[in-house]
């Protein structure tokens, strides 16, 4: 079996990506972060129905970009006597923050855990306030794309979701029971992408562990004819709105604002990355486009015979890694 269906490993290790980076990318994100900071770190807690002998469990709500009411699960150790480390968890595309019980190993180890519900996805409790032009039948990559092509990339929905991750980090870091210098982030697929964006937009994140991250190198996906499954909405958008691809260059440039490979160089925390070399949903080259741009301490774990699926032992490795915070 080949080392990767995509590229030989030695080529992956030097690959720099295909999707363009907008000329004003850095200014765009600097301004976006400034706007997010203006929202502050206020939040509201509601006790959860779930209970545990060693954890206090809450629904956490905060006001996100555009006035959206954003939700996260928050779990804290009982009888805590000093500030503890914290873990931020991010979920896969079209899913939600998951079961309360899945967070308990970290709480049992003395960590605070916050798990975000991405706005507008699946059964999560976060609010999607809308307010963009056009069609969003298949998903969120293309939500706001028509506005971005008209000169308003701030309307891209993932811009706000990316900022939600950093705002949640700031809220958790400001909690008196949390040591703001010992905060980590993790997640798989979309959650892997949000792990990277969270650390890029809130550089105090100390350690991050993304698993086969999504939302990277869109043009490479298109050229590999893999705009299916999670990336299907790219093909659908062209079929409905640009059948002759007259705007193709502008489309991929606009998507560059929400391409994680261009945010990766902002990450300052240590990175432990997990990749399946047979992944045809988030191909290895798209992941390496981002990984190769990281400037902080990093390591990557290759699962040679695995695709976009459960990478056995990965979660155990992440738990051990986060215990070093």
GROMACS .gro file of C-alpha atoms in nm:
model
  325
    1UNK     CA    1   0.000   0.000   0.000
    2UNK     CA    2   0.140   0.348  -0.084
    3UNK     CA    3   0.239   0.588   0.191
    4UNK     CA    4  -0.037   0.822   0.071
    5UNK     CA    5  -0.287   0.814  -0.217
    6UNK     CA    6  -0.220   1.187  -0.252
    7UNK     CA    7   0.155   1.262  -0.273
    8UNK     CA    8   0.468   1.081  -0.162
    9UNK     CA    9   0.550   1.168   0.197
   10UNK     CA   10   0.865   1.359   0.101
   11UNK     CA   11   0.656   1.586  -0.124
   12UNK     CA   12   0.393   1.637   0.144
   13UNK     CA   13   0.663   1.757   0.382
   14UNK     CA   14   0.748   2.051   0.153
   15UNK     CA   15   0.405   2.123  -0.001
   16UNK     CA   16   0.295   2.486   0.048
   17UNK     CA   17  -0.065   2.479  -0.075
   18UNK     CA   18  -0.255   2.595  -0.385
   19UNK     CA   19  -0.533   2.820  -0.259
   20UNK     CA   20  -0.445   3.190  -0.287
   21UNK     CA   21  -0.408   3.416   0.015
   22UNK     CA   22  -0.596   3.747  -0.022
   23UNK     CA   23  -0.369   4.053  -0.028
   24UNK     CA   24  -0.540   4.204   0.275
   25UNK     CA   25  -0.565   3.875   0.469
   26UNK     CA   26  -0.361   3.986   0.771
   27UNK     CA   27  -0.532   4.324   0.795
   28UNK     CA   28  -0.869   4.151   0.765
   29UNK     CA   29  -0.800   3.918   1.056
   30UNK     CA   30  -0.635   4.187   1.267
   31UNK     CA   31  -0.950   4.398   1.237
   32UNK     CA   32  -1.174   4.095   1.297
   33UNK     CA   33  -0.989   4.012   1.619
   34UNK     CA   34  -1.012   4.375   1.730
   35UNK     CA   35  -1.391   4.365   1.679
   36UNK     CA   36  -1.413   4.039   1.871
   37UNK     CA   37  -1.218   4.186   2.164
   38UNK     CA   38  -1.472   4.468   2.184
   39UNK     CA   39  -1.736   4.211   2.275
   40UNK     CA   40  -1.557   4.145   2.602
   41UNK     CA   41  -1.569   3.828   2.808
   42UNK     CA   42  -1.913   3.843   2.964
   43UNK     CA   43  -2.109   3.517   2.982
   44UNK     CA   44  -2.403   3.355   3.155
   45UNK     CA   45  -2.417   3.011   3.318
   46UNK     CA   46  -2.717   2.781   3.355
   47UNK     CA   47  -2.689   2.457   3.555
   48UNK     CA   48  -2.707   2.148   3.335
   49UNK     CA   49  -2.939   1.855   3.397
   50UNK     CA   50  -2.636   1.625   3.381
   51UNK     CA   51  -2.466   1.575   3.716
   52UNK     CA   52  -2.151   1.408   3.842
   53UNK     CA   53  -1.997   1.363   4.187
   54UNK     CA   54  -1.672   1.538   4.091
   55UNK     CA   55  -1.784   1.789   3.825
   56UNK     CA   56  -2.003   2.099   3.815
   57UNK     CA   57  -2.171   2.114   3.474
   58UNK     CA   58  -2.318   2.423   3.309
   59UNK     CA   59  -2.455   2.562   2.987
   60UNK     CA   60  -2.241   2.866   2.905
   61UNK     CA   61  -2.382   3.140   2.680
   62UNK     CA   62  -2.206   3.444   2.537
   63UNK     CA   63  -2.276   3.710   2.274
   64UNK     CA   64  -2.075   3.641   1.960
   65UNK     CA   65  -2.011   3.836   1.641
   66UNK     CA   66  -2.323   3.971   1.476
   67UNK     CA   67  -2.514   3.944   1.803
   68UNK     CA   68  -2.543   3.564   1.792
   69UNK     CA   69  -2.610   3.380   2.118
   70UNK     CA   70  -2.332   3.121   2.131
   71UNK     CA   71  -2.339   2.812   2.353
   72UNK     CA   72  -2.075   2.588   2.503
   73UNK     CA   73  -2.077   2.310   2.760
   74UNK     CA   74  -1.868   2.399   3.064
   75UNK     CA   75  -1.746   2.147   3.321
   76UNK     CA   76  -1.541   2.240   3.628
   77UNK     CA   77  -1.387   2.025   3.902
   78UNK     CA   78  -1.567   2.039   4.235
   79UNK     CA   79  -1.382   2.156   4.547
   80UNK     CA   80  -1.113   2.327   4.341
   81UNK     CA   81  -0.860   2.511   4.559
   82UNK     CA   82  -0.638   2.679   4.299
   83UNK     CA   83  -0.652   2.777   3.930
   84UNK     CA   84  -0.633   2.475   3.701
   85UNK     CA   85  -0.550   2.408   3.336
   86UNK     CA   86  -0.836   2.410   3.085
   87UNK     CA   87  -0.918   2.227   2.763
   88UNK     CA   88  -1.124   2.370   2.476
   89UNK     CA   89  -1.299   2.112   2.257
   90UNK     CA   90  -1.428   2.163   1.904
   91UNK     CA   91  -1.656   1.928   1.711
   92UNK     CA   92  -1.681   1.797   1.355
   93UNK     CA   93  -1.878   1.954   1.070
   94UNK     CA   94  -2.258   1.954   1.116
   95UNK     CA   95  -2.228   1.796   1.461
   96UNK     CA   96  -2.243   1.941   1.814
   97UNK     CA   97  -2.049   1.957   2.138
   98UNK     CA   98  -2.121   1.595   2.226
   99UNK     CA   99  -2.205   1.417   2.550
  100UNK     CA  100  -2.121   1.559   2.890
  101UNK     CA  101  -1.965   1.230   2.995
  102UNK     CA  102  -1.704   1.241   2.719
  103UNK     CA  103  -1.539   1.538   2.894
  104UNK     CA  104  -1.516   1.380   3.239
  105UNK     CA  105  -1.165   1.225   3.214
  106UNK     CA  106  -1.019   1.576   3.194
  107UNK     CA  107  -1.234   1.704   3.482
  108UNK     CA  108  -1.133   1.404   3.691
  109UNK     CA  109  -0.772   1.510   3.628
  110UNK     CA  110  -0.852   1.857   3.765
  111UNK     CA  111  -0.908   2.040   3.435
  112UNK     CA  112  -1.187   2.278   3.335
  113UNK     CA  113  -1.343   2.182   2.999
  114UNK     CA  114  -1.535   2.402   2.753
  115UNK     CA  115  -1.689   2.248   2.440
  116UNK     CA  116  -1.829   2.484   2.177
  117UNK     CA  117  -2.147   2.437   1.975
  118UNK     CA  118  -2.078   2.589   1.631
  119UNK     CA  119  -2.352   2.832   1.538
  120UNK     CA  120  -2.620   2.685   1.313
  121UNK     CA  121  -2.494   2.326   1.310
  122UNK     CA  122  -2.685   2.007   1.392
  123UNK     CA  123  -2.841   1.982   1.737
  124UNK     CA  124  -2.620   2.239   1.906
  125UNK     CA  125  -2.766   2.528   2.104
  126UNK     CA  126  -2.577   2.815   1.941
  127UNK     CA  127  -2.773   3.065   1.735
  128UNK     CA  128  -2.725   3.134   1.363
  129UNK     CA  129  -2.844   3.490   1.305
  130UNK     CA  130  -2.807   3.479   0.925
  131UNK     CA  131  -2.794   3.812   0.750
  132UNK     CA  132  -2.612   3.712   0.431
  133UNK     CA  133  -2.706   3.690   0.065
  134UNK     CA  134  -2.756   3.372  -0.129
  135UNK     CA  135  -2.788   3.003  -0.080
  136UNK     CA  136  -2.661   2.782   0.205
  137UNK     CA  137  -2.837   2.452   0.135
  138UNK     CA  138  -2.540   2.219   0.182
  139UNK     CA  139  -2.332   2.392   0.444
  140UNK     CA  140  -2.130   2.672   0.584
  141UNK     CA  141  -1.821   2.705   0.365
  142UNK     CA  142  -2.022   2.892   0.100
  143UNK     CA  143  -2.244   3.085   0.341
  144UNK     CA  144  -2.164   3.449   0.274
  145UNK     CA  145  -1.960   3.374  -0.040
  146UNK     CA  146  -2.177   3.597  -0.260
  147UNK     CA  147  -2.118   3.883  -0.017
  148UNK     CA  148  -1.744   3.812  -0.013
  149UNK     CA  149  -1.737   3.835  -0.392
  150UNK     CA  150  -1.906   4.175  -0.357
  151UNK     CA  151  -1.625   4.295  -0.132
  152UNK     CA  152  -1.761   4.190   0.208
  153UNK     CA  153  -1.560   3.887   0.330
  154UNK     CA  154  -1.671   3.969   0.685
  155UNK     CA  155  -2.002   3.805   0.586
  156UNK     CA  156  -1.841   3.462   0.549
  157UNK     CA  157  -1.999   3.250   0.820
  158UNK     CA  158  -1.678   3.069   0.907
  159UNK     CA  159  -1.519   3.405   0.986
  160UNK     CA  160  -1.762   3.433   1.275
  161UNK     CA  161  -1.726   3.069   1.378
  162UNK     CA  162  -1.347   3.112   1.386
  163UNK     CA  163  -1.390   3.418   1.607
  164UNK     CA  164  -1.631   3.229   1.834
  165UNK     CA  165  -1.351   2.985   1.916
  166UNK     CA  166  -1.114   3.264   2.019
  167UNK     CA  167  -1.382   3.446   2.217
  168UNK     CA  168  -1.459   3.125   2.407
  169UNK     CA  169  -1.087   3.090   2.481
  170UNK     CA  170  -1.074   3.446   2.618
  171UNK     CA  171  -1.380   3.383   2.835
  172UNK     CA  172  -1.236   3.063   2.980
  173UNK     CA  173  -0.894   3.223   3.035
  174UNK     CA  174  -1.060   3.505   3.232
  175UNK     CA  175  -1.230   3.265   3.474
  176UNK     CA  176  -1.082   3.284   3.825
  177UNK     CA  177  -1.059   2.905   3.851
  178UNK     CA  178  -0.850   2.876   3.530
  179UNK     CA  179  -0.478   2.928   3.486
  180UNK     CA  180  -0.472   3.132   3.164
  181UNK     CA  181  -0.116   3.018   3.088
  182UNK     CA  182  -0.218   2.649   3.079
  183UNK     CA  183  -0.497   2.622   2.823
  184UNK     CA  184  -0.509   2.365   2.541
  185UNK     CA  185  -0.739   2.297   2.246
  186UNK     CA  186  -0.831   1.984   2.051
  187UNK     CA  187  -1.077   1.849   1.795
  188UNK     CA  188  -1.111   1.644   1.479
  189UNK     CA  189  -1.196   1.737   1.118
  190UNK     CA  190  -1.383   2.070   1.147
  191UNK     CA  191  -1.282   2.054   1.513
  192UNK     CA  192  -0.920   2.021   1.403
  193UNK     CA  193  -0.955   2.331   1.188
  194UNK     CA  194  -1.115   2.522   1.475
  195UNK     CA  195  -0.837   2.409   1.708
  196UNK     CA  196  -0.589   2.578   1.473
  197UNK     CA  197  -0.795   2.894   1.423
  198UNK     CA  198  -0.854   2.926   1.797
  199UNK     CA  199  -0.478   2.920   1.863
  200UNK     CA  200  -0.412   3.151   1.568
  201UNK     CA  201  -0.658   3.416   1.690
  202UNK     CA  202  -0.588   3.368   2.063
  203UNK     CA  203  -0.210   3.309   2.072
  204UNK     CA  204  -0.206   3.231   2.445
  205UNK     CA  205  -0.326   2.877   2.369
  206UNK     CA  206  -0.033   2.673   2.499
  207UNK     CA  207  -0.089   2.334   2.335
  208UNK     CA  208  -0.313   2.217   2.053
  209UNK     CA  209  -0.395   1.877   1.912
  210UNK     CA  210  -0.578   1.884   1.576
  211UNK     CA  211  -0.690   1.558   1.414
  212UNK     CA  212  -0.711   1.560   1.029
  213UNK     CA  213  -0.826   1.925   1.007
  214UNK     CA  214  -1.085   2.042   0.755
  215UNK     CA  215  -1.112   2.382   0.581
  216UNK     CA  216  -0.766   2.393   0.424
  217UNK     CA  217  -0.646   2.449   0.067
  218UNK     CA  218  -0.984   2.459  -0.111
  219UNK     CA  219  -0.832   2.488  -0.458
  220UNK     CA  220  -0.632   2.170  -0.405
  221UNK     CA  221  -0.956   1.993  -0.310
  222UNK     CA  222  -1.115   2.120  -0.630
  223UNK     CA  223  -0.824   2.016  -0.850
  224UNK     CA  224  -0.822   1.666  -0.696
  225UNK     CA  225  -1.193   1.631  -0.787
  226UNK     CA  226  -1.272   1.577  -0.419
  227UNK     CA  227  -1.541   1.845  -0.384
  228UNK     CA  228  -1.770   1.571  -0.254
  229UNK     CA  229  -1.885   1.469   0.092
  230UNK     CA  230  -1.787   1.751   0.331
  231UNK     CA  231  -1.666   1.975   0.046
  232UNK     CA  232  -1.963   1.905  -0.185
  233UNK     CA  233  -2.098   2.257  -0.143
  234UNK     CA  234  -1.806   2.394  -0.351
  235UNK     CA  235  -1.928   2.200  -0.653
  236UNK     CA  236  -2.290   2.284  -0.579
  237UNK     CA  237  -2.210   2.657  -0.562
  238UNK     CA  238  -2.044   2.655  -0.904
  239UNK     CA  239  -2.326   2.447  -1.056
  240UNK     CA  240  -2.583   2.699  -0.938
  241UNK     CA  241  -2.408   3.034  -0.956
  242UNK     CA  242  -2.106   3.016  -1.189
  243UNK     CA  243  -2.163   2.739  -1.442
  244UNK     CA  244  -1.886   2.859  -1.675
  245UNK     CA  245  -1.643   2.929  -1.388
  246UNK     CA  246  -1.606   3.292  -1.489
  247UNK     CA  247  -1.551   3.382  -1.123
  248UNK     CA  248  -1.335   3.084  -1.030
  249UNK     CA  249  -1.024   3.285  -0.940
  250UNK     CA  250  -1.229   3.531  -0.735
  251UNK     CA  251  -1.410   3.247  -0.556
  252UNK     CA  252  -1.094   3.075  -0.439
  253UNK     CA  253  -0.939   3.408  -0.343
  254UNK     CA  254  -1.248   3.486  -0.131
  255UNK     CA  255  -1.233   3.142   0.032
  256UNK     CA  256  -0.872   3.221   0.117
  257UNK     CA  257  -1.000   3.438   0.404
  258UNK     CA  258  -1.128   3.123   0.577
  259UNK     CA  259  -0.846   2.888   0.472
  260UNK     CA  260  -0.668   2.763   0.784
  261UNK     CA  261  -0.333   2.726   0.607
  262UNK     CA  262  -0.308   3.106   0.600
  263UNK     CA  263  -0.385   3.135   0.971
  264UNK     CA  264  -0.144   2.861   1.078
  265UNK     CA  265   0.161   3.086   1.090
  266UNK     CA  266  -0.004   3.289   1.369
  267UNK     CA  267  -0.009   2.990   1.605
  268UNK     CA  268   0.238   3.023   1.893
  269UNK     CA  269   0.147   2.713   2.098
  270UNK     CA  270   0.300   2.367   2.067
  271UNK     CA  271   0.121   2.144   1.814
  272UNK     CA  272   0.061   1.768   1.810
  273UNK     CA  273  -0.105   1.685   1.474
  274UNK     CA  274  -0.272   1.358   1.369
  275UNK     CA  275  -0.315   1.259   1.004
  276UNK     CA  276  -0.453   0.958   0.815
  277UNK     CA  277  -0.257   0.918   0.494
  278UNK     CA  278  -0.555   0.756   0.316
  279UNK     CA  279  -0.790   1.043   0.401
  280UNK     CA  280  -0.993   1.139   0.091
  281UNK     CA  281  -1.219   1.384   0.277
  282UNK     CA  282  -0.938   1.602   0.414
  283UNK     CA  283  -0.651   1.486   0.190
  284UNK     CA  284  -0.300   1.480   0.337
  285UNK     CA  285  -0.174   1.753   0.103
  286UNK     CA  286  -0.440   1.996   0.227
  287UNK     CA  287  -0.340   1.923   0.584
  288UNK     CA  288   0.031   1.958   0.513
  289UNK     CA  289  -0.036   2.292   0.343
  290UNK     CA  290  -0.127   2.419   0.691
  291UNK     CA  291   0.115   2.207   0.894
  292UNK     CA  292   0.414   2.327   0.689
  293UNK     CA  293   0.328   2.689   0.767
  294UNK     CA  294   0.337   2.641   1.144
  295UNK     CA  295   0.628   2.828   1.303
  296UNK     CA  296   0.591   2.695   1.658
  297UNK     CA  297   0.711   2.364   1.801
  298UNK     CA  298   0.527   2.085   1.621
  299UNK     CA  299   0.504   1.709   1.568
  300UNK     CA  300   0.285   1.502   1.337
  301UNK     CA  301   0.167   1.146   1.387
  302UNK     CA  302   0.109   0.949   1.066
  303UNK     CA  303  -0.158   0.679   1.053
  304UNK     CA  304  -0.051   0.518   0.727
  305UNK     CA  305  -0.347   0.289   0.659
  306UNK     CA  306  -0.624   0.512   0.794
  307UNK     CA  307  -0.868   0.745   0.621
  308UNK     CA  308  -1.109   1.001   0.773
  309UNK     CA  309  -1.206   0.774   1.059
  310UNK     CA  310  -1.134   0.690   1.420
  311UNK     CA  311  -0.757   0.697   1.461
  312UNK     CA  312  -0.709   0.438   1.733
  313UNK     CA  313  -0.490   0.555   2.021
  314UNK     CA  314  -0.505   0.921   1.908
  315UNK     CA  315  -0.735   1.033   2.189
  316UNK     CA  316  -0.521   0.854   2.447
  317UNK     CA  317  -0.214   1.029   2.307
  318UNK     CA  318  -0.393   1.365   2.321
  319UNK     CA  319  -0.496   1.307   2.681
  320UNK     CA  320  -0.139   1.229   2.782
  321UNK     CA  321  -0.016   1.531   2.586
  322UNK     CA  322  -0.265   1.764   2.757
  323UNK     CA  323  -0.162   1.633   3.098
  324UNK     CA  324   0.168   1.816   3.033
  325UNK     CA  325   0.000   2.159   3.044
   0.00000   0.00000   0.00000
